[in-house]
Coordinates of C-alpha atoms (C1' of nucleotides) in Angstrom, one line a residue:
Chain A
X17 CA 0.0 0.0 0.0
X18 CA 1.4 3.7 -0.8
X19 CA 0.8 6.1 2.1
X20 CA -2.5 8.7 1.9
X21 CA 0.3 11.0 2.2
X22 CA 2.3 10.3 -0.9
X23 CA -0.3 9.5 -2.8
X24 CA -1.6 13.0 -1.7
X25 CA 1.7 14.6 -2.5
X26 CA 2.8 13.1 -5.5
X27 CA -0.1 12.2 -7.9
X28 CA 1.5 12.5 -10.6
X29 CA 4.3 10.4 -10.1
X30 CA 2.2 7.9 -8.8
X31 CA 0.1 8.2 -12.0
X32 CA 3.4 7.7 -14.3
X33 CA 5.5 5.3 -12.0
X34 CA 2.1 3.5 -12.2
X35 CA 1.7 3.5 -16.3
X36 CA 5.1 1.9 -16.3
X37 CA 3.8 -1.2 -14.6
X38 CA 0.8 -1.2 -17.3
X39 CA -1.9 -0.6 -15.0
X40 CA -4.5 1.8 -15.3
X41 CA -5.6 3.7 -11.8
X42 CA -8.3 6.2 -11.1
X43 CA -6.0 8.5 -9.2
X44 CA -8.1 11.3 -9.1
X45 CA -10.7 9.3 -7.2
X46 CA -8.2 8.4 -4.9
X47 CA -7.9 12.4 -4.8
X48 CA -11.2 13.2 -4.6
X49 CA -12.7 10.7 -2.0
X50 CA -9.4 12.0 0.7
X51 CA -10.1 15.4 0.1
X52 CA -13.7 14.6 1.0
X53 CA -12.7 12.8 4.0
X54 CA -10.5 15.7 5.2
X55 CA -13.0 18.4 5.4
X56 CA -15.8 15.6 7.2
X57 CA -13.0 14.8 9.5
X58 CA -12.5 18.3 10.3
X59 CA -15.8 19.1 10.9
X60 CA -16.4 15.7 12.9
X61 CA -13.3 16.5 15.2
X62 CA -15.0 20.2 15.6
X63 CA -18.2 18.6 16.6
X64 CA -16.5 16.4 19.2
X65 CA -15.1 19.2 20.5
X66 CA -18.2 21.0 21.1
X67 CA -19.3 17.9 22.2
X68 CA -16.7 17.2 25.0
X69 CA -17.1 20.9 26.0
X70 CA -20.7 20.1 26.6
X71 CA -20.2 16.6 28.2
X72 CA -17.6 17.9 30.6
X73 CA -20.1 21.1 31.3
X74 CA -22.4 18.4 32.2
X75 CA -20.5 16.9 34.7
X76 CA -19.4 19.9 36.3
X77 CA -23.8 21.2 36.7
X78 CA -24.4 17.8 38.4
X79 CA -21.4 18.0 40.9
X80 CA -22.8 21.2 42.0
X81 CA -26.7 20.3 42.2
X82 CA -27.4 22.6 39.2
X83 CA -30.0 19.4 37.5
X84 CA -32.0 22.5 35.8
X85 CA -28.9 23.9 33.9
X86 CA -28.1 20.1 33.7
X87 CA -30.6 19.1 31.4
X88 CA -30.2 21.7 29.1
X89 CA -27.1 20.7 28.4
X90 CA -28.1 16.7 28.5
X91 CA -30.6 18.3 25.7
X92 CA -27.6 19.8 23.4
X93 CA -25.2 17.5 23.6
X94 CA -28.2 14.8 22.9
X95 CA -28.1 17.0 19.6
X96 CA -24.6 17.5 18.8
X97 CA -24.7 13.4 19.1
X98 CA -26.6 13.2 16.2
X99 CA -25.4 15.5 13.8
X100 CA -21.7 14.0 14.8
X101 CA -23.2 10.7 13.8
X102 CA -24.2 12.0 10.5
X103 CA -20.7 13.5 9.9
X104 CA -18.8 10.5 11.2
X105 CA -20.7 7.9 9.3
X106 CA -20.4 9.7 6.0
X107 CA -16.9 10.0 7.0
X108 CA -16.2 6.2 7.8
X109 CA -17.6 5.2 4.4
X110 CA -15.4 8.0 2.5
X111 CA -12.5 6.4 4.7
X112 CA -13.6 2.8 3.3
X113 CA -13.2 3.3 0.0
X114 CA -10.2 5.1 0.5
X115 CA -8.6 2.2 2.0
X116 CA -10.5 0.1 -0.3
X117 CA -8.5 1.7 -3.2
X118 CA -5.7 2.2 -1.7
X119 CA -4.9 -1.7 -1.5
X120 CA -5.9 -2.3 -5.0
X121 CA -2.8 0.2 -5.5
X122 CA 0.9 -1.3 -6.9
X123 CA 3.7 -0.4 -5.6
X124 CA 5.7 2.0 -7.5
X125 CA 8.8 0.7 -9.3
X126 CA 12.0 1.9 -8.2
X127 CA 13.5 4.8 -10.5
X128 CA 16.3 2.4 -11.8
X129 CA 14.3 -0.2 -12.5
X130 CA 14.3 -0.9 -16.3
X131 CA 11.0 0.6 -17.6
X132 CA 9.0 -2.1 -19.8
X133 CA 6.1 -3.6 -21.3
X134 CA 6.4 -7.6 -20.5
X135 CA 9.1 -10.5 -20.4
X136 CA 10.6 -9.3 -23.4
X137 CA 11.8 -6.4 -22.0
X138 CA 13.5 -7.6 -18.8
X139 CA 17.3 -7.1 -18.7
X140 CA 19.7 -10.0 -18.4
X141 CA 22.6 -8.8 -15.5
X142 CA 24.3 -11.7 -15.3
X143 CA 24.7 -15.8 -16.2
X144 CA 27.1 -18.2 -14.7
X145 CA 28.4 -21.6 -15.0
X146 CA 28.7 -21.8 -18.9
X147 CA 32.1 -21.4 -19.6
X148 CA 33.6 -24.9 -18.1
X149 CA 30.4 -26.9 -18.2
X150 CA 29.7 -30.7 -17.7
X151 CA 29.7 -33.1 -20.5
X152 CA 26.2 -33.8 -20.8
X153 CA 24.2 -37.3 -22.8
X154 CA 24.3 -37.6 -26.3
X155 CA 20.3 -37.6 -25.6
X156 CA 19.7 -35.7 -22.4
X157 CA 16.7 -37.6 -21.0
X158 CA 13.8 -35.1 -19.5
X159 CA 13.2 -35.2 -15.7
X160 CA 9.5 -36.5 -16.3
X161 CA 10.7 -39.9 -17.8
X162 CA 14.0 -40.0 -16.1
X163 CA 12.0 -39.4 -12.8
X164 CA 9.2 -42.1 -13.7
X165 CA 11.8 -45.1 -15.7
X166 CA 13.9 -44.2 -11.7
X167 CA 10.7 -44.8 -10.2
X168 CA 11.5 -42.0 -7.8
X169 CA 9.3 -39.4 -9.5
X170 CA 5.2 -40.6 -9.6
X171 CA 2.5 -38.7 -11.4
X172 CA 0.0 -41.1 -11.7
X173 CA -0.4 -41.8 -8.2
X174 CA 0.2 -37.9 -7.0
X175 CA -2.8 -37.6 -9.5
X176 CA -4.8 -40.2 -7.5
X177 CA -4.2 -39.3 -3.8
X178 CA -4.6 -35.5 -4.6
X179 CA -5.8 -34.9 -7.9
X180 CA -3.7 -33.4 -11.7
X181 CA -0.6 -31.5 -10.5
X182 CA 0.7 -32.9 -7.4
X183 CA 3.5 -35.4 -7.8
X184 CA 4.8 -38.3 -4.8
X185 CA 8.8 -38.1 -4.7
X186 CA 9.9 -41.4 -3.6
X187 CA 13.0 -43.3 -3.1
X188 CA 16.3 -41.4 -3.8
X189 CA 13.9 -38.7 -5.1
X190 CA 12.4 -38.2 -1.1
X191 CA 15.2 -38.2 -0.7
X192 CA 16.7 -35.9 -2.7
X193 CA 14.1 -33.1 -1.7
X194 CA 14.7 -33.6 1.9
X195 CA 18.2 -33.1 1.3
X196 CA 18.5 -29.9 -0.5
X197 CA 16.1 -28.8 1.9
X198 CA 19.0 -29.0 4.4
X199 CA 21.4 -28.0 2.3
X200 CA 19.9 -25.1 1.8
X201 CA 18.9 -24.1 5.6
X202 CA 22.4 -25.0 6.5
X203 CA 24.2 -22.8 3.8
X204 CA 21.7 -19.7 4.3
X205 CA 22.8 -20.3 8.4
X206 CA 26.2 -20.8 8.7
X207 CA 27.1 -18.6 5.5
X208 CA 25.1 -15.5 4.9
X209 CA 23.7 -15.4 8.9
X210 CA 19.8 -16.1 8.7
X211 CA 17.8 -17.5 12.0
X212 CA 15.8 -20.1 10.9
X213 CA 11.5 -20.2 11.6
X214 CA 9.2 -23.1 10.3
X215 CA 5.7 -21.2 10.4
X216 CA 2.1 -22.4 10.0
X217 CA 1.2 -23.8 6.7
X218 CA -2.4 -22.1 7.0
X219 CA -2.3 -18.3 7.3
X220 CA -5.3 -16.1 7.5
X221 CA -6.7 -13.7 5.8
X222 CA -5.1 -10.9 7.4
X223 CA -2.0 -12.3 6.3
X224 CA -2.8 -12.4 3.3
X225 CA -3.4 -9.2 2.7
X226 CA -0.7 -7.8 4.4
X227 CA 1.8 -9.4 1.8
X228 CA -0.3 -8.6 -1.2
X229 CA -1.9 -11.5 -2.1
X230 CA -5.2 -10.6 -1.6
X231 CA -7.4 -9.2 -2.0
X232 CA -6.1 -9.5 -5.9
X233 CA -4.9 -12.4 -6.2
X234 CA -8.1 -14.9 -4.1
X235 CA -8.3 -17.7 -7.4
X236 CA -4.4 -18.5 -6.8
X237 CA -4.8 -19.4 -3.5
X238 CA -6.2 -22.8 -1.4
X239 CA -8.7 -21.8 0.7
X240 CA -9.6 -24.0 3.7
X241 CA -13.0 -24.4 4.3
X242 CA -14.8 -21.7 2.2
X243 CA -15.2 -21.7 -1.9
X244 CA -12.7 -19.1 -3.2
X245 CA -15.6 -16.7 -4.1
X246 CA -17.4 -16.3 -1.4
X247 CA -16.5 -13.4 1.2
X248 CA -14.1 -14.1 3.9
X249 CA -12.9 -12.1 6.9
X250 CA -9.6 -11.7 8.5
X251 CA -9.8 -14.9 10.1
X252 CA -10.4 -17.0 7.4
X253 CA -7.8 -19.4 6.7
X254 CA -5.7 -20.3 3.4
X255 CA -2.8 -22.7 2.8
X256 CA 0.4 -20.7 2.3
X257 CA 1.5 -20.1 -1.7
X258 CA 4.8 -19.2 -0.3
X259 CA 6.5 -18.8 3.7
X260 CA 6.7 -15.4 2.8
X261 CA 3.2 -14.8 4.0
X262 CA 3.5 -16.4 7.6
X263 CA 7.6 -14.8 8.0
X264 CA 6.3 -11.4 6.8
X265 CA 3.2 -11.0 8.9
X266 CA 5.6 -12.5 11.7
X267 CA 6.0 -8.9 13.1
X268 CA 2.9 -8.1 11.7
X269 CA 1.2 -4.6 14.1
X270 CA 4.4 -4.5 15.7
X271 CA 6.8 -1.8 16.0
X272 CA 10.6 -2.9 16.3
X273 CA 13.4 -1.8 18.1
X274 CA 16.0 0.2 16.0
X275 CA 18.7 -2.3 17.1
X276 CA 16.8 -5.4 15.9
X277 CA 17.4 -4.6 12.0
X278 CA 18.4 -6.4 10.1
X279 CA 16.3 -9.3 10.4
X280 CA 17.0 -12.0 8.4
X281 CA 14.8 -14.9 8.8
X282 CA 14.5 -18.4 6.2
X283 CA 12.1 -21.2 6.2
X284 CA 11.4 -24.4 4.6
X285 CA 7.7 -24.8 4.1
X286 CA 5.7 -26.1 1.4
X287 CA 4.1 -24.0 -0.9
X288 CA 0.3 -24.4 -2.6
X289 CA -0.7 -23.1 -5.8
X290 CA -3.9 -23.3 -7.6
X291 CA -2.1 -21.9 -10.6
X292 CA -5.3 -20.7 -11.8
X293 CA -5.2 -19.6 -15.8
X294 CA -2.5 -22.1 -16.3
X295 CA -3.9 -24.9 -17.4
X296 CA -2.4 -26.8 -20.6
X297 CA 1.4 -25.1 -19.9
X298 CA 4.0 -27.4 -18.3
X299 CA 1.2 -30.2 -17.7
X300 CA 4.1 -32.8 -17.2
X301 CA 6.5 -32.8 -14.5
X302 CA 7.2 -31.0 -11.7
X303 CA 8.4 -27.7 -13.3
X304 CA 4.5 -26.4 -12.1
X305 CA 3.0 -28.5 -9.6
X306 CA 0.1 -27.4 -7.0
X307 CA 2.3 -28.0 -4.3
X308 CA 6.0 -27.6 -3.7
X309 CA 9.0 -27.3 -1.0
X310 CA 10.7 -24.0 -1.0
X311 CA 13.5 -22.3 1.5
X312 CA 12.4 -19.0 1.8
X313 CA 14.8 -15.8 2.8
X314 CA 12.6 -13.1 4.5
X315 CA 14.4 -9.5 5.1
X316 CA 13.3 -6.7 7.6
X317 CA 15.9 -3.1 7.3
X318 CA 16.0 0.2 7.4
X319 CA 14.9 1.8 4.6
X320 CA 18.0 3.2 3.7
X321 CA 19.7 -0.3 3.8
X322 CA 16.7 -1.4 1.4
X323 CA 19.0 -1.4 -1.9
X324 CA 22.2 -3.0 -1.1
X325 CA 20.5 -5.4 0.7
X326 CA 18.0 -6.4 -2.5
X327 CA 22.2 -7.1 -4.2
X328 CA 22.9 -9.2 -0.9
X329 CA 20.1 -11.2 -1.2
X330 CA 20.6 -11.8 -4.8
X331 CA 23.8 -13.2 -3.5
X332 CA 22.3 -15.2 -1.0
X333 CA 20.2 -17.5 -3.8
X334 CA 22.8 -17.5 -6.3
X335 CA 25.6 -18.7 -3.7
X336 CA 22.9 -22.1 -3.6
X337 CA 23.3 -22.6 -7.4
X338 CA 26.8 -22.2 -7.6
X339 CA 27.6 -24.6 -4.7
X340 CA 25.5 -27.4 -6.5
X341 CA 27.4 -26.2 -9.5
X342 CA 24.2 -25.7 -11.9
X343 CA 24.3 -23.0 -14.6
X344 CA 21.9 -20.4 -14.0
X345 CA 21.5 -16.6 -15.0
X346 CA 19.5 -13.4 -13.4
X347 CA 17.1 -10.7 -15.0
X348 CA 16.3 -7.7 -13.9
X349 CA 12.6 -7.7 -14.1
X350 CA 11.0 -4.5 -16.0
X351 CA 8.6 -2.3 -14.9
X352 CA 6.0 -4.2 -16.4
X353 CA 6.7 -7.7 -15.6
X354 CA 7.3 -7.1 -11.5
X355 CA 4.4 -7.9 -10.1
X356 CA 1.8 -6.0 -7.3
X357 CA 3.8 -5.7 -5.1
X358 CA 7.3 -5.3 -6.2
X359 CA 9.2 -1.8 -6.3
X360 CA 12.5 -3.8 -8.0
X361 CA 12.8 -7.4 -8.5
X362 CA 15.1 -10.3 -9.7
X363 CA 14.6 -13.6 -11.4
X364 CA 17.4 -16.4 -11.3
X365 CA 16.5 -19.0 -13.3
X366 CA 18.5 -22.2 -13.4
X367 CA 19.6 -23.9 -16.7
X368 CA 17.5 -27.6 -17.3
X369 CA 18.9 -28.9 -20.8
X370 CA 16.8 -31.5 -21.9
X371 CA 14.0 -29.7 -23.3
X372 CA 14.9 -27.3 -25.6
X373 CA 12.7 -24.1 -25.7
X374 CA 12.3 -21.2 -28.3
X375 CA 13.6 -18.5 -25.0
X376 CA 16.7 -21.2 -24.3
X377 CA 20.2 -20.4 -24.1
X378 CA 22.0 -20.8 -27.4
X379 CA 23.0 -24.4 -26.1
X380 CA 20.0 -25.7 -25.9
X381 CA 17.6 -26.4 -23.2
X382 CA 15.3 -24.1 -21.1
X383 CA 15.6 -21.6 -17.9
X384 CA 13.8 -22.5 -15.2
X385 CA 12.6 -19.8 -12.3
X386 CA 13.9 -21.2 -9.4
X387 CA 14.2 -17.6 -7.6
X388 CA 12.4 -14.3 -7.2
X389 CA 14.1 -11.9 -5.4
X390 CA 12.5 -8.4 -4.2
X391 CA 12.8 -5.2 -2.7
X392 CA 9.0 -4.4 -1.5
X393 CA 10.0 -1.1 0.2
X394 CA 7.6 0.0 2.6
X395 CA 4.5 -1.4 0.3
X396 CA 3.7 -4.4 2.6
X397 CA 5.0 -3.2 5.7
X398 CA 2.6 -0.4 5.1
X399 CA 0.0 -3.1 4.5
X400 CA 1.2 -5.2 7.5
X401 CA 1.7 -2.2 9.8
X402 CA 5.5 -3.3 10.5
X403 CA 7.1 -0.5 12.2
X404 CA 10.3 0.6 13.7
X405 CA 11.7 2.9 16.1
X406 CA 14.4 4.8 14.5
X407 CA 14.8 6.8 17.9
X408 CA 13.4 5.8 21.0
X409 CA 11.5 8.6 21.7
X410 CA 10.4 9.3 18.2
X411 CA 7.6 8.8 15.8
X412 CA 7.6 4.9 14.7
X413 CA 8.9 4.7 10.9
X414 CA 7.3 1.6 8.2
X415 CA 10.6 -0.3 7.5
X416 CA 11.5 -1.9 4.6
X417 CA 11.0 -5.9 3.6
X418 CA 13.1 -7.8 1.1
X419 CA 12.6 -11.3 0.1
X420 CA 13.8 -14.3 -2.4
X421 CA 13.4 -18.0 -3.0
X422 CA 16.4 -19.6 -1.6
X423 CA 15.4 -21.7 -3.4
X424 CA 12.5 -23.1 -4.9
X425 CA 13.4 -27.6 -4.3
X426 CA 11.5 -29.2 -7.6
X427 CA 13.2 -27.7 -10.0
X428 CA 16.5 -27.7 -9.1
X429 CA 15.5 -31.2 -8.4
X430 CA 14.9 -30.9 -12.7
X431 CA 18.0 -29.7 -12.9
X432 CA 19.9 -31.6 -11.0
X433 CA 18.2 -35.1 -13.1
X434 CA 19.1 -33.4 -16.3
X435 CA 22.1 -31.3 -15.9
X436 CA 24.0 -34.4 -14.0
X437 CA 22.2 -37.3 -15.4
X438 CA 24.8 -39.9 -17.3
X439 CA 24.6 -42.0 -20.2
X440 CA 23.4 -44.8 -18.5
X441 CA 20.4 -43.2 -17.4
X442 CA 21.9 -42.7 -13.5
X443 CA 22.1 -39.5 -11.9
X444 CA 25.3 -37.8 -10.4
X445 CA 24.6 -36.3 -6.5
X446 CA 26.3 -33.2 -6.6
X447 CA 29.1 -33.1 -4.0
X448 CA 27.7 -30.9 -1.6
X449 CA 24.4 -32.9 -1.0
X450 CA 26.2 -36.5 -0.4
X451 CA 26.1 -35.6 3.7
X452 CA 23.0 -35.2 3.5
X453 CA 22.1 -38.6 1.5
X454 CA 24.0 -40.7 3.8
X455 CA 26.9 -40.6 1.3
X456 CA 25.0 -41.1 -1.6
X457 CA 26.6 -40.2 -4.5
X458 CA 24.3 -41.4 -7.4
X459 CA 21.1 -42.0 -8.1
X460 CA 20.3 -44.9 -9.3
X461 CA 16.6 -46.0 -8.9
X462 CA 14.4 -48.3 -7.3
X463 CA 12.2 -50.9 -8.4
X464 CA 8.6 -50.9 -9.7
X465 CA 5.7 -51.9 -7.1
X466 CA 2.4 -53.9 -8.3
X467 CA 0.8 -55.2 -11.1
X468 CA 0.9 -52.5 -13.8
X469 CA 4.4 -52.9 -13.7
X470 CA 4.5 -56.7 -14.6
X471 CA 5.7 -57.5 -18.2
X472 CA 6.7 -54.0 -18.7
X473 CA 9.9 -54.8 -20.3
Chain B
rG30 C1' -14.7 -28.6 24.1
rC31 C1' -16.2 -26.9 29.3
rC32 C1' -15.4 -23.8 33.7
rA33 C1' -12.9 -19.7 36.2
rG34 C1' -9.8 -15.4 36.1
rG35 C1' -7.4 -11.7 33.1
rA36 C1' -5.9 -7.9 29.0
rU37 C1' -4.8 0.0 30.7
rG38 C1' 1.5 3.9 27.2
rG39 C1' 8.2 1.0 25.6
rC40 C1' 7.6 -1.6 30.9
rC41 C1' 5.1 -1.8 35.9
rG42 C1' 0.6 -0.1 37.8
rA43 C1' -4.0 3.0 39.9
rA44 C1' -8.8 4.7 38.8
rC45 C1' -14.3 0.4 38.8
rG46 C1' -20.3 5.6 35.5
rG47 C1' -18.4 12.4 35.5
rU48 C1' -14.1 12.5 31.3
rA49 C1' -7.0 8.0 32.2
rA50 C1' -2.9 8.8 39.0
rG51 C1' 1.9 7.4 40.0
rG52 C1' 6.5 5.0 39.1
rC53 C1' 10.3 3.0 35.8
rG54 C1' 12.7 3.7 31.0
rC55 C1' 14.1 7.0 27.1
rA56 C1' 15.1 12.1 24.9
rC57 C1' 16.1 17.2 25.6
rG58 C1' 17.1 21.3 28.9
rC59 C1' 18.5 23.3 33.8
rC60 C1' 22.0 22.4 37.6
rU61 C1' 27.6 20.6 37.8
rG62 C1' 34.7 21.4 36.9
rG63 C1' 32.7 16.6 35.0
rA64 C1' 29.3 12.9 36.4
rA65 C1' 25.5 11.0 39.7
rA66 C1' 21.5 12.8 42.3
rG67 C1' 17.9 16.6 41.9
rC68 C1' 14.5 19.8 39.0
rG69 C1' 11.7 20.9 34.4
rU70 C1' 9.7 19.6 29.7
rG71 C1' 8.6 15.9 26.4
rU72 C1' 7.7 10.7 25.1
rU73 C1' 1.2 6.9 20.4
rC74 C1' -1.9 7.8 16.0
rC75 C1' -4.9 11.2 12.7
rC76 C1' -6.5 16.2 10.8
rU77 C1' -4.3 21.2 10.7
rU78 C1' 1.0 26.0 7.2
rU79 C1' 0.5 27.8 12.5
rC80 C1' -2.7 28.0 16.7
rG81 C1' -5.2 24.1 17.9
rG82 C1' -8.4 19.9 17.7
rG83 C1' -9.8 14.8 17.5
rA84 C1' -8.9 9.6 18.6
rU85 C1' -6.8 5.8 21.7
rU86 C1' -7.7 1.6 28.4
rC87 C1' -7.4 -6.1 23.5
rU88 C1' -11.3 -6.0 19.1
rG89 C1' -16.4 -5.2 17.5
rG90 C1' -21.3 -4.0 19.0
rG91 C1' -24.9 -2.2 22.9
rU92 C1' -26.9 0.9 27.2
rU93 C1' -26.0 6.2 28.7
rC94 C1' -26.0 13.2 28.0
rG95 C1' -21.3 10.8 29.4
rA96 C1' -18.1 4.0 29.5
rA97 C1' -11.3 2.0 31.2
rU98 C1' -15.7 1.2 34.5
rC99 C1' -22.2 -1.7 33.0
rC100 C1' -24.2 -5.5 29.1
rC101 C1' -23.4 -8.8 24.6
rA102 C1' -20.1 -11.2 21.1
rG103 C1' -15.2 -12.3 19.7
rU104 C1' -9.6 -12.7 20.0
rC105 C1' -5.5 -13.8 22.9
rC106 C1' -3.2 -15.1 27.8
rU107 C1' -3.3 -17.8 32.7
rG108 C1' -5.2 -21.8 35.7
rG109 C1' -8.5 -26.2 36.3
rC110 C1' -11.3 -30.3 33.9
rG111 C1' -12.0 -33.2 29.4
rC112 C1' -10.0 -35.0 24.7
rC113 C1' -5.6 -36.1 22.0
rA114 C1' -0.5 -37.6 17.9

RNA sequence: GCCAGGAUGGCCGAACGGUAAGGCGCACGCCUGGAAAGCGUGUUCCCUUUCGGGAUUCUGGGUUCGAAUCCCAGUCCUGGCGCCA
């Protein structure tokens, strides 16, 4: 959410920075309707003043026996009362819609963010890992039939426990997941100095909102206990599309001590997705799944640490890649193609090479998002009401919230089965993860269970 | 799930229908050679250029001219009972 004030201030930045994300906002009703409030409030707040006068007036008649000169004022306060109500409830609707609109708002794109229209436009800033890559399969097989000929990846049966889009890891492949979950925790730990939380996996509505998912975003989400379109409240409760929503609101209505910041916080949770609108893309695999294990990095600063920190974090993800030793690159997302909430983001996307894709790297292949990494400014801490006290005695300050994928598990699992599979049809464990499989360092399969598997070669 | 008790500023804590004491902390000032102590002022949010005003006793309703105080509903905390991986 952008601040009344700013809003108030600046409309015509808001207006442009606004046009660059390819959104269309009726500003000047914004305008209008808090203008309107204003002068109500002012004459509200008069009226309670008269009123209070009147009330304490009141008081003062009865303490000295005066009940005639009482009840004359009993009688005109017993008016002001009413014509306050009028004021005030006019006001409080005014003040709804204001709200109302102001968190359908984006957030403003930072001025150095790269100003542009969709995908096409966003800026490439780096890519690693080309240069001295792995020999890779005459045929590189894809993860979907590697995964399923393993038996370690199982759609069919993720399909009948849960329904299309959820997948059952098994074997190695459990295995696997749980692993780079640890990796992952540890490396964020000991190296880059986060404190880990595991959160509830249902987060209410209040939540929700307070991150930006709703109210926008209510057909993406897994509602418990409700149909997606029928009115919720606060409490209302939703299975998490990503630990940023539980990690965020963590501090949620609370102000913070100046000395806490930085706050750097990660968490392993999984993530659901209705991935409504997406039906037909990437029905095979686990590249888009309903539900998936991510470590999430959650950021609370000061807002003028904000910026470097969005670089650090960027750091942060990468460091994950480059320790599994999997080819990756970054974009700077454009104004356009940032999302809500986002005032700058990044995407890292790792390289999968059995599938080539018209948008691959010239060496074939595709990118894969395995990170989004973003500087939300004060937008949801706004939304949240996360404060700070930059001085003790002073006015409390929103602070600023950061967050990335650190990263998203299945498909670096798809890289991982592609980018270190062998001819033979095994998979390498990349070094770093053999601790954490008991030594493990391939992947080798496990044998079909039941019937349909009988005669099947 | 049931019963009982509770929630007041950054913290502690009074007021229990008449308009939120006091203490601690913190900031600034005075005092001091310097410090401590002492004294004074301030310490949340909103509107207002200023002056000033309004709101705020967990949340939402209600009663009342007036609610921290009385009533109803809810949230959370504490204790007891029940249930439970």
């Amino acid at each position: 959410m952008l601040s009344r004030q700013f809003v108030r201030e600046h409309p015509e930045e808001v207006r442009r920075a606004l046009e660059t994300k390819g959104v269309e906002v009726d500003v000047d009703r914004i305008l209008e309707v808090d203008e309107a409030w204003r002068e109500l409030k002012a004459e509200g707040d008069d009226l309670r003043y008269r009123r209070n006068e009147v009330s304490s007036r009141i008081g003062e008649l009865k303490r000295e026996g005066d009940e005639e000169a009482a009840e004359d004022a009993i009688e005109r306060s017993q008016k002001l009362k009413e014509e306050l109500e009028a004021v005030e409830g006019r006001a409080d609707e005014l003040e709804g819609e204001l709200v109302e609109r102001l968190l359908e708002l984006p957030n403003v794109p930072h001025p150095e963010a790269p100003v542009g229209d969709d995908e096409s436009d966003n800026v490439e800033v780096d890519r690693w890992g080309f240069d001295d890559r792995r020999g890779l399969p005459e045929e590189v097989v894809p993860h979907y039939d590697l995964g399923e000929d393993l038996e370690i990846l199982d759609f069919d049966r993720g399909a009948k426990v849960a329904g299309g889009g959820f997948y059952v890891a098994k074997g190695e492949g459990a295995r696997l997941e749980h692993a780079l979950v640890q990796f992952m925790l540890d490396t964020h730990r000991e190296a880059h100095g986060y404190t880990d939380v595991f959160p509830p996996i249902p987060v209410d509505s209040a939540s929700m909102r307070g991150t930006g998912q709703l109210p926008k975003f209510v057909e993406d989400a897994y509602r418990l206990g409700g149909a997606n379109d029928e009115p919720y409240d606060d409490e209302d409760l939703w299975l998490l599309p990503t630990a940023e929503v539980p990690v965020t609101n963590l501090y949620r209505d609370e102000i913070l001590l100046d000395e806490d910041l930085p706050i750097k916080h990660q968490a392993y949770t999984p993530n659901f997705r209705r991935e409504a609108g997406e039906h037909g893309t990437e029905t095979r695999g686990i590249v888009r799944v309903h539900q998936f294990n991510k470590v999430e990095l959650v950021n609370f600063v000061r807002p003028e640490d904000s910026s470097d920190r969005l670089e650090g974090l960027l750091g942060e993800a990468t460091a994950v890649l480059e320790r599994l030793g999997l080819p990756y690159r970054v974009l700077e997302m454009c104004t356009g193609d940032m999302g809500f909430s986002q005032a700058r983001k990044y995407d890292i996307e790792v390289w999968a090479p059995a599938d080539d894709a018209p948008d691959g790297p010239a060496t074939g292949g595709r990118w894969l998002e395995v990170s989004s990494v973003s500087n939300f400014e004060a937008f949801q801490a706004r939304r949240a009401a996360i404060q700070y006290r930059p001085e003790q005695h002073e006015s409390a300050a929103y602070l600023h919230t950061l967050n990335g994928s650190g990263v998203a598990i299945p498909r670096v699992v798809v890289a991982i089965m592609e980018y270190y599979q062998h001819d033979d049809g095994t998979v390498e464990v990349p070094g770093p993860l053999r601790p954490y499989m008991g030594g493990l360092d391939r992947i080798e399969g496990g044998e079909p269970v039941g019937e349909s598997a009988v005669g099947d070669g």
